[in-house]
Short mmCIF file of C-alpha atoms in Angstrom, two decimals:
data_model
loop_
_atom_site.label_atom_id
_atom_site.label_comp_id
_atom_site.label_asym_id
_atom_site.label_seq_id
_atom_site.Cartn_x
_atom_site.Cartn_y
_atom_site.Cartn_z
CA UNK K 79 11.16 54.77 28.09
CA UNK K 80 12.41 54.20 32.47
CA UNK K 81 11.17 50.90 31.91
CA UNK K 82 13.89 50.60 29.16
CA UNK K 83 16.63 52.65 31.19
CA UNK K 84 15.88 50.59 34.40
CA UNK K 85 15.82 47.06 32.26
CA UNK K 86 18.87 47.79 30.93
CA UNK K 87 20.65 48.58 33.76
CA UNK K 88 19.56 45.42 35.51
CA UNK K 89 20.46 43.67 33.14
CA UNK K 90 24.04 45.85 33.15
CA UNK K 91 23.62 44.50 37.08
CA UNK K 92 23.52 40.93 35.88
CA UNK K 93 27.01 41.18 33.81
CA UNK K 94 28.97 43.60 36.89
CA UNK K 95 27.33 45.61 39.26
CA UNK K 96 30.09 48.06 39.78
CA UNK K 97 29.59 49.22 36.07
CA UNK K 98 25.83 49.69 36.49
CA UNK K 99 26.06 51.45 39.67
CA UNK K 100 28.33 53.90 37.90
CA UNK K 101 26.69 53.86 34.98
CA UNK K 102 23.69 55.25 36.30
CA UNK K 103 24.99 57.91 38.43
CA UNK K 104 26.74 58.87 34.77
CA UNK K 105 23.49 58.94 33.47
CA UNK K 106 22.05 60.71 36.01
CA UNK K 107 24.26 63.72 35.94
CA UNK K 108 23.90 63.48 32.18
CA UNK K 109 20.10 63.07 31.89
CA UNK K 110 18.13 63.98 35.42
CA UNK K 111 15.26 61.67 35.95
CA UNK K 112 16.04 59.05 33.39
CA UNK K 113 15.25 61.50 30.98
CA UNK K 114 16.74 60.42 27.48
CA UNK K 115 14.90 62.96 25.62
CA UNK K 116 17.24 65.07 26.82
CA UNK K 117 20.64 64.03 25.53
CA UNK K 118 22.17 64.47 22.99
CA UNK K 119 25.69 64.06 20.84
CA UNK K 120 26.88 67.01 22.31
CA UNK K 121 25.90 66.88 25.84
CA UNK K 122 27.60 62.62 26.19
CA UNK K 123 30.67 64.52 24.75
CA UNK K 124 30.93 67.30 27.08
CA UNK K 125 30.28 65.16 30.04
CA UNK K 126 33.23 62.48 28.95
CA UNK K 127 35.33 65.16 27.55
CA UNK K 128 35.54 67.83 29.94
CA UNK K 129 33.26 67.19 32.69
CA UNK K 130 33.83 64.15 34.38
CA UNK K 131 37.91 64.51 34.11
CA UNK K 132 37.54 68.70 35.11
CA UNK K 133 34.61 68.42 37.81
CA UNK K 134 34.93 64.48 39.33
CA UNK K 135 38.46 64.35 40.60
CA UNK K 136 38.85 61.33 40.42
CA UNK K 137 41.73 59.10 39.00
CA UNK K 138 42.01 58.25 35.71
CA UNK K 139 41.42 54.55 35.70
CA UNK K 140 38.13 55.10 37.86
CA UNK K 141 37.28 58.03 35.00
CA UNK K 142 37.83 55.29 31.77
CA UNK K 143 35.75 51.97 34.17
CA UNK K 144 33.24 55.03 34.24
CA UNK K 145 32.54 56.31 30.32
CA UNK K 146 32.95 53.12 29.69
CA UNK K 147 30.32 51.83 32.13
CA UNK K 148 28.09 54.26 30.25
CA UNK K 149 28.91 53.03 26.72
CA UNK K 150 27.55 49.86 27.87
CA UNK K 151 24.90 51.23 29.43
CA UNK K 152 24.25 53.27 25.78
CA UNK K 153 24.69 49.53 24.11
CA UNK K 154 21.78 48.20 25.56
CA UNK K 155 19.62 51.31 25.05
CA UNK K 156 20.64 50.38 21.02
CA UNK K 157 22.49 54.93 21.66
CA UNK K 158 25.16 53.24 19.05
CA UNK K 159 26.10 56.88 18.22
CA UNK K 160 26.92 57.65 21.98
CA UNK K 161 28.10 54.24 22.88
CA UNK K 162 30.91 55.43 20.69
CA UNK K 163 31.85 58.87 22.18
CA UNK K 164 32.27 56.35 25.45
CA UNK K 165 34.25 53.60 23.97
CA UNK K 166 36.69 56.00 21.53
CA UNK K 167 39.91 55.87 21.82
CA UNK K 168 40.09 60.01 21.89
CA UNK K 169 38.35 59.66 25.13
CA UNK K 170 41.07 57.28 26.37
CA UNK K 171 43.14 59.67 25.36
CA UNK K 172 41.85 62.69 26.87
CA UNK K 173 41.32 61.37 29.93
CA UNK K 174 45.19 60.12 29.79
CA UNK K 175 46.14 63.48 28.94
CA UNK K 176 44.00 65.54 31.60
CA UNK K 177 46.32 63.68 33.96
CA UNK K 178 49.75 64.98 32.50
CA UNK K 179 49.11 68.12 31.36
CA UNK K 180 45.37 70.17 31.82
CA UNK K 181 46.09 72.52 29.38
CA UNK K 182 46.56 70.04 26.82
CA UNK K 183 43.67 68.19 27.63
CA UNK K 184 41.26 71.26 27.38
CA UNK K 185 42.75 72.17 23.95
CA UNK K 186 42.44 68.21 23.01
CA UNK K 187 38.71 68.85 24.16
CA UNK K 188 38.12 71.79 21.96
CA UNK K 189 39.50 70.32 19.55
CA UNK K 190 37.74 67.32 19.39
CA UNK K 191 34.46 68.69 20.18
CA UNK K 192 34.81 71.35 17.21
CA UNK K 193 36.04 67.98 14.88
CA UNK K 194 32.86 66.03 15.62
CA UNK K 195 30.90 69.03 13.78
CA UNK K 196 28.24 69.21 16.65
CA UNK K 197 29.61 72.05 18.35
CA UNK K 198 27.21 75.19 17.44
CA UNK K 199 29.46 77.61 15.52
CA UNK K 200 30.06 81.08 16.17
CA UNK K 201 28.03 83.45 13.52
CA UNK K 202 28.54 86.66 12.05
CA UNK K 203 24.89 87.23 13.83
CA UNK K 204 26.21 85.83 17.26
CA UNK K 205 29.35 84.27 19.29
CA UNK K 206 28.21 82.02 21.84
CA UNK K 207 28.83 82.94 25.43
CA UNK K 208 30.02 81.44 28.14
CA UNK K 209 27.52 83.74 30.57
CA UNK K 210 24.35 82.50 29.59
CA UNK K 211 20.28 82.59 30.18
CA UNK K 212 17.86 79.87 29.55
CA UNK K 213 16.99 80.95 26.21
CA UNK K 214 20.48 81.06 24.69
CA UNK K 215 21.55 77.86 27.10
CA UNK K 216 18.21 76.40 24.80
CA UNK K 217 19.26 77.64 22.04
CA UNK K 218 22.39 76.64 21.81
CA UNK K 219 21.15 72.52 23.20
CA UNK K 220 18.75 73.04 20.39
CA UNK K 221 21.06 73.73 17.67
CA UNK K 222 23.50 70.96 18.78
CA UNK K 223 20.56 68.61 18.38
CA UNK K 224 19.70 69.40 14.73
CA UNK K 225 23.34 69.30 13.97
CA UNK K 226 23.70 65.90 15.01
CA UNK K 227 20.51 65.30 12.71
CA UNK K 228 22.08 66.45 9.93
CA UNK K 229 25.45 65.16 10.46
CA UNK K 230 23.28 61.53 10.60
CA UNK K 231 21.78 62.44 7.81
CA UNK K 232 24.83 63.12 5.78
CA UNK K 233 23.99 67.04 5.31
CA UNK K 234 26.72 67.77 7.40
CA UNK K 235 29.60 65.59 6.89
CA UNK K 236 32.74 66.21 9.53
CA UNK K 237 36.27 65.96 7.74
CA UNK K 238 34.61 65.86 4.31
CA UNK K 239 35.57 69.56 2.43
CA UNK K 240 33.44 71.84 2.80
CA UNK K 241 31.71 70.47 5.66
CA UNK K 242 32.42 73.85 8.18
CA UNK K 243 30.98 76.24 5.79
CA UNK K 244 27.60 73.37 5.15
CA UNK K 245 28.10 73.55 9.55
CA UNK K 246 27.04 77.97 9.29
CA UNK K 247 24.60 77.73 6.34
CA UNK K 248 22.63 75.37 8.20
CA UNK K 249 22.90 76.88 12.01
CA UNK K 250 22.55 79.84 10.86
CA UNK K 251 19.06 78.32 8.92
CA UNK K 252 18.40 76.64 11.89
CA UNK K 253 18.79 80.07 14.24
CA UNK K 254 16.77 82.47 12.33
CA UNK K 255 13.45 80.04 11.13
CA UNK K 256 10.80 82.05 12.48
CA UNK K 257 8.46 80.17 15.03
CA UNK K 258 4.28 81.38 14.84
CA UNK K 259 5.42 83.86 16.24
CA UNK K 260 7.18 85.65 13.60
CA UNK K 261 10.40 84.60 15.94
CA UNK K 262 13.46 82.95 15.85
CA UNK K 263 15.79 81.92 18.12
CA UNK K 264 17.77 84.05 17.49
CA UNK K 265 15.22 86.84 18.32
CA UNK K 266 15.18 85.60 21.73
CA UNK K 267 18.52 85.24 22.37
CA UNK K 268 19.36 88.77 21.25
CA UNK K 269 16.27 90.08 23.71
CA UNK K 270 17.36 87.78 26.62
CA UNK K 271 20.96 89.92 25.74
CA UNK K 272 19.42 92.91 25.92
CA UNK K 273 17.34 92.41 29.33
CA UNK K 274 20.42 91.30 30.73
CA UNK K 275 22.54 94.11 29.61
CA UNK K 276 19.85 96.96 30.37
CA UNK K 277 19.01 95.16 34.13
CA UNK K 278 23.60 94.73 34.85
CA UNK K 279 23.99 95.94 38.49
CA UNK K 280 27.44 96.36 37.46
CA UNK K 281 26.78 99.11 35.02
CA UNK K 282 23.51 101.44 36.51
CA UNK K 283 24.06 103.83 33.87
CA UNK K 284 21.77 101.79 31.54
CA UNK K 285 18.56 102.17 33.38
CA UNK K 286 17.84 105.43 32.10
CA UNK K 287 18.27 103.56 28.35
CA UNK K 288 15.37 101.42 29.04
CA UNK K 289 12.51 103.84 27.06
CA UNK K 290 14.85 102.41 24.00
CA UNK K 291 14.78 98.55 24.46
CA UNK K 292 12.47 97.15 21.64
CA UNK K 293 14.97 100.39 19.33
CA UNK K 294 18.23 98.13 21.01
CA UNK K 295 16.71 94.85 20.39
CA UNK K 296 16.31 95.27 16.62
CA UNK K 297 18.72 97.16 15.95
CA UNK K 298 19.25 99.16 12.60
CA UNK K 299 20.41 97.88 9.07
CA UNK K 300 23.15 99.59 7.49
CA UNK K 301 21.88 102.97 5.75
CA UNK K 302 21.80 104.45 1.97
CA UNK K 303 23.46 107.51 3.80
CA UNK K 304 26.74 104.92 5.64
CA UNK K 305 29.03 105.42 2.80
CA UNK K 306 28.97 109.70 3.06
CA UNK K 307 29.39 109.37 6.58
CA UNK K 308 31.85 107.23 6.40
CA UNK K 309 33.51 109.24 3.42
CA UNK K 310 36.50 110.79 6.42
CA UNK K 311 37.59 107.17 8.07
CA UNK K 312 37.27 106.21 4.62
CA UNK K 313 39.93 109.31 3.43
CA UNK K 314 42.21 108.62 6.20
CA UNK K 315 42.49 105.16 5.43
CA UNK K 316 43.71 106.13 1.73
CA UNK K 317 46.13 108.48 3.11
CA UNK K 318 47.49 105.85 5.65
CA UNK K 319 47.99 102.62 2.80
CA UNK K 320 50.23 105.57 1.55
CA UNK K 321 51.76 106.10 5.25
CA UNK K 322 51.06 109.34 7.39
CA UNK K 323 54.26 111.23 8.86
CA UNK K 324 53.68 110.88 12.28
CA UNK K 325 55.00 113.49 14.65
CA UNK K 326 57.73 112.40 17.93
CA UNK K 327 55.28 112.40 20.30
CA UNK K 328 52.59 110.42 17.46
CA UNK K 329 50.50 112.34 16.61
CA UNK K 330 49.64 113.07 12.37
CA UNK K 331 51.69 115.37 10.95
CA UNK K 332 50.37 119.66 10.56
CA UNK K 333 50.19 119.06 6.97
CA UNK K 334 47.87 116.37 6.93
CA UNK K 335 45.56 118.02 9.59
CA UNK K 336 45.17 121.08 7.39
CA UNK K 337 44.59 118.60 4.11
CA UNK K 338 41.85 116.99 6.15
CA UNK K 339 40.18 119.85 7.72
CA UNK K 340 40.24 121.65 3.96
CA UNK K 341 38.13 119.07 2.14
CA UNK K 342 35.62 118.60 5.01
CA UNK K 343 35.23 121.98 6.32
CA UNK K 344 36.30 121.66 9.98
CA UNK K 345 37.77 124.58 11.59
CA UNK K 346 38.66 124.28 15.41
CA UNK K 347 41.39 126.56 17.09
CA UNK K 348 44.00 127.97 15.95
CA UNK K 349 42.27 128.17 12.22
CA UNK K 350 44.43 126.61 10.04
CA UNK K 351 45.21 123.57 13.04
CA UNK K 352 48.83 123.54 13.06
CA UNK K 353 48.12 119.87 15.36
CA UNK K 354 46.07 117.35 15.50
CA UNK K 355 45.11 117.87 19.29
CA UNK K 356 43.87 121.75 17.78
CA UNK K 357 41.32 119.60 15.69
CA UNK K 358 38.64 117.41 17.35
CA UNK K 359 37.14 115.81 14.92
CA UNK K 360 40.79 113.92 13.82
CA UNK K 361 42.03 113.09 16.76
CA UNK K 362 38.51 110.67 16.66
CA UNK K 363 38.99 109.54 13.92
CA UNK K 364 42.53 108.81 14.77
CA UNK K 365 41.28 107.15 17.99
CA UNK K 366 38.98 104.86 16.24
CA UNK K 367 40.72 103.88 13.16
CA UNK K 368 43.12 102.37 16.45
CA UNK K 369 40.78 101.12 18.31
CA UNK K 370 39.15 99.26 15.09
CA UNK K 371 42.87 98.27 14.90
CA UNK K 372 42.57 99.03 11.44
CA UNK K 373 45.75 100.92 10.93
CA UNK K 374 48.91 101.14 13.72
CA UNK K 375 52.47 102.94 13.85
CA UNK K 376 55.31 101.37 12.60
CA UNK K 377 58.45 104.51 13.51
CA UNK K 378 57.24 107.52 12.67
CA UNK K 379 54.55 106.02 10.34
CA UNK K 380 51.14 105.91 11.21
CA UNK K 381 50.01 102.50 8.55
CA UNK K 382 46.99 100.52 7.07
CA UNK K 383 46.45 96.95 8.88
CA UNK K 384 45.60 94.03 6.89
CA UNK K 385 42.33 94.33 8.97
CA UNK K 386 42.16 98.50 7.44
CA UNK K 387 42.88 97.36 3.95
CA UNK K 388 39.87 95.04 3.75
CA UNK K 389 37.89 98.02 5.80
CA UNK K 390 39.38 100.64 3.29
CA UNK K 391 37.42 99.02 0.60
CA UNK K 392 34.42 98.53 1.91
CA UNK K 393 32.50 100.92 3.40
CA UNK K 394 29.28 98.88 4.75
CA UNK K 395 32.47 96.55 6.65
CA UNK K 396 33.90 99.84 7.86
CA UNK K 397 30.42 101.09 8.64
CA UNK K 398 29.84 98.01 10.58
CA UNK K 399 33.05 98.28 12.55
CA UNK K 400 32.74 101.73 13.56
CA UNK K 401 29.14 100.62 15.42
CA UNK K 402 30.97 97.57 17.20
CA UNK K 403 33.75 99.79 18.34
CA UNK K 404 32.49 102.45 19.78
CA UNK K 405 30.37 100.73 22.83
CA UNK K 406 32.49 97.86 23.07
CA UNK K 407 35.89 99.89 24.79
CA UNK K 408 34.80 98.60 28.01
CA UNK K 409 34.98 101.05 31.59
CA UNK K 410 34.15 104.52 31.90
CA UNK K 411 34.70 104.91 28.17
CA UNK K 412 32.24 102.35 27.39
CA UNK K 413 29.71 103.99 29.85
CA UNK K 414 30.27 107.28 28.37
CA UNK K 415 29.28 106.60 24.70
CA UNK K 416 26.40 104.30 25.90
CA UNK K 417 24.84 107.55 27.97
CA UNK K 418 25.40 109.80 25.22
CA UNK K 419 24.19 108.25 22.66
CA UNK K 420 21.01 107.25 24.54
CA UNK K 421 20.87 111.13 25.76
CA UNK K 422 20.42 112.01 22.12
CA UNK K 423 17.78 109.35 20.98
CA UNK K 424 15.51 109.89 24.07
CA UNK K 425 15.81 113.55 22.93
CA UNK K 426 12.44 115.44 21.76
CA UNK K 427 13.17 117.08 18.26
CA UNK K 428 13.17 120.62 18.87
CA UNK K 429 13.70 123.96 17.74
CA UNK K 430 17.46 124.82 17.00
CA UNK K 431 17.27 128.50 16.51
CA UNK K 432 17.46 131.72 18.46
CA UNK K 433 14.31 131.10 20.93
CA UNK K 434 15.17 127.20 21.85
CA UNK K 435 15.49 126.68 25.70
CA UNK K 436 19.19 126.98 26.87
CA UNK K 437 20.33 124.44 28.75
CA UNK K 438 23.61 122.14 29.88
CA UNK K 439 25.73 120.64 27.17
CA UNK K 440 25.36 117.40 25.76
CA UNK K 441 28.76 116.52 28.16
CA UNK K 442 27.50 117.87 31.30
CA UNK K 443 24.31 115.94 31.34
CA UNK K 444 26.01 112.84 29.96
CA UNK K 445 28.51 113.68 33.32
CA UNK K 446 25.50 114.15 35.22
CA UNK K 447 23.70 110.56 34.55
CA UNK K 448 27.08 109.00 34.51
CA UNK K 449 28.16 110.68 38.57
CA UNK K 450 25.06 109.56 39.37
CA UNK K 451 24.70 106.13 38.38
CA UNK K 452 28.04 106.06 41.23
CA UNK K 453 30.94 106.22 38.04
CA UNK K 454 32.59 108.74 40.62
CA UNK K 455 32.01 109.17 43.94
CA UNK K 456 30.19 111.63 45.47
CA UNK K 457 33.00 113.85 47.58
CA UNK K 458 31.16 115.07 50.88
CA UNK K 459 31.76 119.14 51.27
CA UNK K 460 34.70 119.81 52.77
CA UNK K 461 33.89 123.17 54.38
CA UNK K 462 37.72 124.09 56.01
CA UNK K 463 40.77 122.75 56.85
CA UNK K 464 43.64 122.39 54.87
CA UNK K 465 43.22 119.57 52.62
CA UNK K 466 39.28 121.67 51.34
CA UNK K 467 41.21 122.27 48.35
CA UNK K 468 42.88 118.89 47.96
CA UNK K 469 39.52 116.89 48.03
CA UNK K 470 38.12 120.26 45.36
CA UNK K 471 40.90 119.63 42.86
CA UNK K 472 40.74 115.44 43.61
CA UNK K 473 36.54 116.75 42.30
CA UNK K 474 37.39 118.23 39.95
CA UNK K 475 40.26 116.32 37.98
CA UNK K 476 37.53 113.31 38.53
CA UNK K 477 34.71 114.94 37.06
CA UNK K 478 37.32 116.43 33.94
CA UNK K 479 38.25 113.03 33.14
CA UNK K 480 34.41 111.55 33.03
CA UNK K 481 33.23 114.64 30.57
CA UNK K 482 36.23 114.19 28.37
CA UNK K 483 35.21 110.67 28.05
CA UNK K 484 31.51 111.75 26.73
CA UNK K 485 32.98 114.73 25.17
CA UNK K 486 35.00 112.44 22.75
CA UNK K 487 31.77 110.44 22.26
CA UNK K 488 30.80 113.24 20.90
CA UNK K 489 33.70 114.44 18.49
CA UNK K 490 33.21 111.67 16.72
CA UNK K 491 29.69 111.83 15.73
CA UNK K 492 30.45 115.32 14.56
CA UNK K 493 33.09 114.42 12.21
CA UNK K 494 30.70 111.64 10.55
CA UNK K 495 28.39 114.43 10.42
CA UNK K 496 25.35 112.14 12.23
CA UNK K 497 24.85 115.39 14.73
CA UNK K 498 23.16 118.99 14.29
CA UNK K 499 22.59 121.60 16.31
CA UNK K 500 25.04 123.55 19.04
CA UNK K 501 26.42 120.74 21.70
CA UNK K 502 27.29 124.06 24.43
CA UNK K 503 23.78 124.16 24.75
CA UNK K 504 22.11 120.59 24.95
CA UNK K 505 20.30 121.59 21.70
CA UNK K 506 22.50 118.92 19.37
CA UNK K 507 20.83 116.14 17.45
CA UNK K 508 21.18 113.49 15.58
CA UNK K 509 20.60 113.03 12.24
CA UNK K 510 18.90 110.20 10.56
CA UNK K 511 21.88 108.01 9.45
CA UNK K 512 22.96 109.61 13.06
CA UNK K 513 20.05 107.39 15.05
CA UNK K 514 21.14 104.67 13.13
CA UNK K 515 24.81 104.31 14.53
CA UNK K 516 23.46 105.34 17.67
CA UNK K 517 21.44 102.79 17.18
CA UNK K 518 23.16 100.13 15.93
CA UNK K 519 26.67 101.07 18.36
CA UNK K 520 24.16 99.90 21.30
CA UNK K 521 22.80 96.44 19.94
CA UNK K 522 26.23 95.00 19.05
CA UNK K 523 27.36 96.32 23.00
CA UNK K 524 24.12 94.77 24.05
CA UNK K 525 23.85 91.38 22.24
CA UNK K 526 27.62 90.80 22.31
CA UNK K 527 28.02 87.94 24.70
CA UNK K 528 29.29 88.07 28.40
CA UNK K 529 32.21 85.98 29.55
CA UNK K 530 32.51 84.47 33.16
CA UNK K 531 35.13 86.45 34.11
#
């Protein structure tokens, strides 16, 4: 293969020495050590349409000369598909556009990549990330090469009717096809993401989740009893479809609060509740539906969004949305959810009767983990002085905020009937459906794509 490259470069040099030098430099960037086996259409397109104009600050004329020189080399190597990318009118137009409007150039680059058909599509099972590990990088490169082959064979025909679903089916089949060990590329990408997620130095609280690594990688299927667990959310969506009256400051009206408490047997203080603030279950349900963007406030009414209507009609999709939302909120709120779910998942079964050992509440246990992980700097003791009281109040306020985040997650688990036992003394346990919910939440947080910030 290297002999063929050397011969083609020698022939190009006889025609135009400068073009040969430029083509050699470009090829070394595309295929280190001139290994043509590593080339594919996706790599060539990305070089011509993004890396060359963005990374190399040459004039558009120099960039055009570079891609045309590379195209001549590809012609001599009989790599005609790649030569056509270099010489296409779209490449010329794009390189000139970058000089006038960089943002417009990036938009055109993304459109051309998508229209070519070799850009691996995002799938419900896998959204490609921008900060990736070696396994994901390899899987994406291999998927792009496989798509190129499928296009050349006519199995996918970009621009023709129905080509995008065909592309997605092909990519899904390729990514989920198991190897001799029974693991697919999708399995390996997920495992890499989970291990990176657990090892994140920015989220030290996840170190305590390592005993669950196998379960987090595997995830959990939607259980048969999912519809029963989602019943409170479905009921609130039903009411929102007709419009729920809100108080002046945005709480659900007391009459709806009492109705829901009666239907699901929830008790608060006072009982019956006179406000949403008296029913922690409804606070949690309202918040998670807002986070899902299933409901929105319109004046003094809470109404369904289009997404809410879709979720209302499909309890399984509602389960998926709820498990995806809980641990994808970011910051201390997400850390609280991950920590509490980890505590509940790793808790050994224990008696729930009066003889069981009393301990810290789940909120206190999770709060301690978060504080030890650095979410709130531990204030040094202030023995005396006029600032001592202020230091104590600041510490107490920060502690209360962390604990409130943890408690809010617990309220949701209670509202959905996913836990049993007494939270106040750390004797709460997940139900079988609750375990599936907790594992699904952590799995979706861990396998979500990472982005370069």
